[in-house]
């Protein structure tokens, strides 16, 4: 079945970096555009970034530019999100989602930024 | 990239219909037919309910419908059921190839 599984979250100190992963199964990962979306505790959904099926095009929310890097390895069916200079405001559940319409979502990985 | 505007909350009784609005600009909602709607129950991942303004994915009840007029998209749920109680979010493609979510609407089924 179609599945996305995020990992890489945890408790991290402010100023550190983290790389999140999203492993896809049940479909041809390399054929689809992919998104990252986050949700801070008790808050709404916030779009983070999108990457084209081949990785050649990447776009970020204005507030994410500079510290966030989206990438993918189609040979490993894996999507990545590198987050640098983490701050407490980055505390959130991070979801990956498939295609423009976000028709398939993972269950998310939780990132907590705290000293 | 300002968030799309949704009402913070709406409510209805079982069997009734409700509509949730999602207002943007000509650079997002009004400029493209790429508006989607998601349902999110507490502690769960979002679920796609409507894509490209008015299309329903396979498996989504036909009680859910979407539309758009100008810079405002709408999600209508007819025949409200208790299980429809959830948060609902809209999202739109934008003129800078990015996406922007609405702030979310909490639906209460009384």
GROMACS .gro file of C-alpha atoms in nm:
model
  225
    1UNK     CA    1   0.000   0.000   0.000
    2UNK     CA    2   0.100   0.360  -0.044
    3UNK     CA    3   0.311   0.465   0.251
    4UNK     CA    4   0.535   0.747   0.369
    5UNK     CA    5   0.737   0.708   0.688
    6UNK     CA    6   0.918   1.003   0.841
    7UNK     CA    7   1.208   0.975   1.083
    8UNK     CA    8   1.494   1.176   1.225
    9UNK     CA    9   1.306   1.387   1.476
   10UNK     CA   10   1.393   1.420   1.841
   11UNK     CA   11   1.502   1.667   2.106
   12UNK     CA   12   1.775   1.899   1.984
   13UNK     CA   13   1.945   2.202   2.132
   14UNK     CA   14   1.897   2.549   1.983
   15UNK     CA   15   2.151   2.629   1.715
   16UNK     CA   16   2.206   2.265   1.614
   17UNK     CA   17   2.108   2.101   1.285
   18UNK     CA   18   1.886   1.808   1.202
   19UNK     CA   19   1.815   1.601   0.892
   20UNK     CA   20   1.472   1.450   0.857
   21UNK     CA   21   1.397   1.159   0.626
   22UNK     CA   22   1.082   1.033   0.457
   23UNK     CA   23   1.089   0.685   0.307
   24UNK     CA   24   0.830   0.603   0.042
   25UNK     CA   25   0.688   0.265  -0.050
   26UNK     CA   26   0.408   0.125  -0.261
   27UNK     CA   27   0.448   0.368  -0.550
   28UNK     CA   28   0.703   0.495  -0.796
   29UNK     CA   29   0.866   0.759  -0.576
   30UNK     CA   30   1.080   0.904  -0.852
   31UNK     CA   31   0.773   1.002  -1.052
   32UNK     CA   32   0.625   1.237  -0.794
   33UNK     CA   33   0.676   1.586  -0.663
   34UNK     CA   34   0.707   1.586  -0.283
   35UNK     CA   35   0.636   1.834  -0.001
   36UNK     CA   36   0.734   1.896   0.359
   37UNK     CA   37   0.470   2.046   0.590
   38UNK     CA   38   0.501   2.120   0.960
   39UNK     CA   39   0.262   2.177   1.248
   40UNK     CA   40   0.367   2.345   1.571
   41UNK     CA   41   0.194   2.225   1.889
   42UNK     CA   42  -0.167   2.342   1.893
   43UNK     CA   43  -0.121   2.537   1.568
   44UNK     CA   44  -0.222   2.500   1.207
   45UNK     CA   45  -0.046   2.342   0.913
   46UNK     CA   46   0.246   2.535   0.764
   47UNK     CA   47   0.385   2.456   0.420
   48UNK     CA   48   0.764   2.427   0.425
   49UNK     CA   49   0.900   2.327   0.085
   50UNK     CA   50   0.844   2.133  -0.237
   51UNK     CA   51   1.080   1.945  -0.468
   52UNK     CA   52   1.021   1.827  -0.823
   53UNK     CA   53   1.022   1.458  -0.914
   54UNK     CA   54   1.382   1.479  -1.036
   55UNK     CA   55   1.512   1.711  -0.764
   56UNK     CA   56   1.597   1.988  -1.007
   57UNK     CA   57   1.339   2.237  -0.883
   58UNK     CA   58   1.295   2.337  -0.520
   59UNK     CA   59   1.080   2.604  -0.363
   60UNK     CA   60   1.053   2.720  -0.003
   61UNK     CA   61   0.816   2.923   0.211
   62UNK     CA   62   0.965   3.269   0.257
   63UNK     CA   63   1.007   3.211   0.630
   64UNK     CA   64   1.205   2.891   0.562
   65UNK     CA   65   1.453   3.024   0.309
   66UNK     CA   66   1.816   2.998   0.411
   67UNK     CA   67   1.791   2.745   0.694
   68UNK     CA   68   1.590   2.469   0.528
   69UNK     CA   69   1.710   2.245   0.246
   70UNK     CA   70   1.488   1.991   0.073
   71UNK     CA   71   1.646   1.710  -0.127
   72UNK     CA   72   1.574   1.359  -0.246
   73UNK     CA   73   1.745   1.034  -0.342
   74UNK     CA   74   1.523   0.850  -0.588
   75UNK     CA   75   1.749   0.544  -0.578
   76UNK     CA   76   1.663   0.512  -0.208
   77UNK     CA   77   1.298   0.624  -0.236
   78UNK     CA   78   1.380   0.887   0.024
   79UNK     CA   79   1.300   1.255   0.073
   80UNK     CA   80   1.507   1.470   0.307
   81UNK     CA   81   1.477   1.799   0.494
   82UNK     CA   82   1.789   1.954   0.641
   83UNK     CA   83   1.717   2.218   0.905
   84UNK     CA   84   2.004   2.434   1.031
   85UNK     CA   85   2.033   2.680   1.320
   86UNK     CA   86   1.729   2.534   1.491
   87UNK     CA   87   1.528   2.758   1.722
   88UNK     CA   88   1.242   2.680   1.963
   89UNK     CA   89   1.004   2.814   1.696
   90UNK     CA   90   1.095   2.513   1.481
   91UNK     CA   91   0.938   2.277   1.735
   92UNK     CA   92   0.672   2.094   1.537
   93UNK     CA   93   0.558   1.771   1.379
   94UNK     CA   94   0.712   1.750   1.034
   95UNK     CA   95   0.513   1.568   0.765
   96UNK     CA   96   0.604   1.466   0.413
   97UNK     CA   97   0.332   1.446   0.149
   98UNK     CA   98   0.311   1.320  -0.209
   99UNK     CA   99   0.234   1.512  -0.527
  100UNK     CA  100   0.085   1.854  -0.583
  101UNK     CA  101  -0.241   1.767  -0.418
  102UNK     CA  102  -0.073   1.605  -0.114
  103UNK     CA  103  -0.279   1.291  -0.154
  104UNK     CA  104  -0.064   1.071   0.068
  105UNK     CA  105   0.083   1.180   0.403
  106UNK     CA  106   0.315   1.021   0.651
  107UNK     CA  107   0.240   1.015   1.024
  108UNK     CA  108   0.503   1.276   1.091
  109UNK     CA  109   0.820   1.302   1.297
  110UNK     CA  110   0.835   1.528   1.602
  111UNK     CA  111   1.112   1.782   1.643
  112UNK     CA  112   1.154   1.951   1.979
  113UNK     CA  113   1.407   2.231   2.007
  114UNK     CA  114   1.498   2.291   2.368
  115UNK     CA  115   1.803   2.341   2.582
  116UNK     CA  116   0.314   3.483   0.154
  117UNK     CA  117   0.026   3.562   0.385
  118UNK     CA  118  -0.185   3.272   0.505
  119UNK     CA  119  -0.520   3.223   0.339
  120UNK     CA  120  -0.812   3.341   0.553
  121UNK     CA  121  -1.048   3.083   0.700
  122UNK     CA  122  -1.305   3.123   0.979
  123UNK     CA  123  -1.163   2.999   1.307
  124UNK     CA  124  -1.467   2.788   1.376
  125UNK     CA  125  -1.797   2.674   1.233
  126UNK     CA  126  -2.065   2.453   1.377
  127UNK     CA  127  -2.370   2.263   1.268
  128UNK     CA  128  -2.613   1.996   1.376
  129UNK     CA  129  -2.620   1.643   1.239
  130UNK     CA  130  -2.788   1.636   0.901
  131UNK     CA  131  -2.730   2.004   0.830
  132UNK     CA  132  -2.492   2.155   0.575
  133UNK     CA  133  -2.205   2.390   0.647
  134UNK     CA  134  -1.964   2.584   0.428
  135UNK     CA  135  -1.608   2.682   0.512
  136UNK     CA  136  -1.456   2.969   0.317
  137UNK     CA  137  -1.093   3.019   0.220
  138UNK     CA  138  -1.001   3.366   0.096
  139UNK     CA  139  -0.678   3.456  -0.075
  140UNK     CA  140  -0.570   3.685  -0.355
  141UNK     CA  141  -0.539   3.684  -0.731
  142UNK     CA  142  -0.185   3.553  -0.682
  143UNK     CA  143  -0.303   3.231  -0.524
  144UNK     CA  144  -0.666   3.118  -0.490
  145UNK     CA  145  -0.800   3.351  -0.758
  146UNK     CA  146  -0.527   3.282  -1.008
  147UNK     CA  147  -0.519   2.903  -1.021
  148UNK     CA  148  -0.750   2.605  -0.991
  149UNK     CA  149  -0.512   2.440  -0.748
  150UNK     CA  150  -0.695   2.461  -0.419
  151UNK     CA  151  -0.711   2.155  -0.195
  152UNK     CA  152  -0.886   2.085   0.133
  153UNK     CA  153  -0.773   1.860   0.418
  154UNK     CA  154  -0.945   1.712   0.720
  155UNK     CA  155  -0.744   1.656   1.036
  156UNK     CA  156  -0.864   1.474   1.344
  157UNK     CA  157  -0.675   1.529   1.672
  158UNK     CA  158  -0.344   1.348   1.678
  159UNK     CA  159  -0.378   1.231   1.318
  160UNK     CA  160  -0.217   1.324   0.990
  161UNK     CA  161  -0.420   1.540   0.750
  162UNK     CA  162  -0.640   1.366   0.492
  163UNK     CA  163  -0.705   1.500   0.143
  164UNK     CA  164  -1.076   1.570   0.091
  165UNK     CA  165  -1.085   1.790  -0.221
  166UNK     CA  166  -0.822   1.872  -0.482
  167UNK     CA  167  -0.811   2.114  -0.776
  168UNK     CA  168  -1.101   2.313  -0.629
  169UNK     CA  169  -1.376   2.058  -0.671
  170UNK     CA  170  -1.241   1.708  -0.727
  171UNK     CA  171  -1.296   1.434  -0.471
  172UNK     CA  172  -1.036   1.158  -0.429
  173UNK     CA  173  -1.156   0.803  -0.443
  174UNK     CA  174  -1.303   0.700  -0.111
  175UNK     CA  175  -1.408   1.046   0.006
  176UNK     CA  176  -1.779   1.080   0.069
  177UNK     CA  177  -1.982   1.276  -0.186
  178UNK     CA  178  -2.112   1.479   0.108
  179UNK     CA  179  -1.793   1.683   0.064
  180UNK     CA  180  -1.781   1.931  -0.224
  181UNK     CA  181  -1.563   2.223  -0.324
  182UNK     CA  182  -1.606   2.536  -0.531
  183UNK     CA  183  -1.442   2.868  -0.605
  184UNK     CA  184  -1.554   3.219  -0.690
  185UNK     CA  185  -1.295   3.486  -0.748
  186UNK     CA  186  -1.040   3.484  -0.468
  187UNK     CA  187  -1.250   3.267  -0.237
  188UNK     CA  188  -1.271   2.889  -0.233
  189UNK     CA  189  -1.530   2.701  -0.033
  190UNK     CA  190  -1.574   2.357   0.117
  191UNK     CA  191  -1.930   2.241   0.174
  192UNK     CA  192  -2.019   1.943   0.388
  193UNK     CA  193  -2.376   1.825   0.355
  194UNK     CA  194  -2.561   1.583   0.581
  195UNK     CA  195  -2.325   1.654   0.871
  196UNK     CA  196  -2.219   1.352   1.073
  197UNK     CA  197  -2.051   1.341   1.411
  198UNK     CA  198  -1.735   1.196   1.254
  199UNK     CA  199  -1.701   1.512   1.043
  200UNK     CA  200  -1.599   1.701   1.356
  201UNK     CA  201  -1.236   1.793   1.287
  202UNK     CA  202  -1.007   2.072   1.175
  203UNK     CA  203  -1.019   2.167   0.807
  204UNK     CA  204  -0.745   2.338   0.610
  205UNK     CA  205  -0.730   2.482   0.261
  206UNK     CA  206  -0.412   2.526   0.059
  207UNK     CA  207  -0.340   2.700  -0.268
  208UNK     CA  208  -0.069   2.705  -0.527
  209UNK     CA  209   0.082   3.053  -0.566
  210UNK     CA  210   0.232   3.268  -0.840
  211UNK     CA  211   0.583   3.205  -0.701
  212UNK     CA  212   0.546   2.825  -0.732
  213UNK     CA  213   0.506   2.791  -0.356
  214UNK     CA  214   0.201   2.684  -0.156
  215UNK     CA  215   0.014   2.858   0.124
  216UNK     CA  216  -0.224   2.711   0.381
  217UNK     CA  217  -0.523   2.869   0.543
  218UNK     CA  218  -0.520   2.912   0.918
  219UNK     CA  219  -0.760   2.623   0.968
  220UNK     CA  220  -1.123   2.593   1.074
  221UNK     CA  221  -1.250   2.389   1.367
  222UNK     CA  222  -1.578   2.221   1.280
  223UNK     CA  223  -1.803   2.133   1.571
  224UNK     CA  224  -2.099   1.903   1.515
  225UNK     CA  225  -2.346   1.990   1.787
   0.00000   0.00000   0.00000
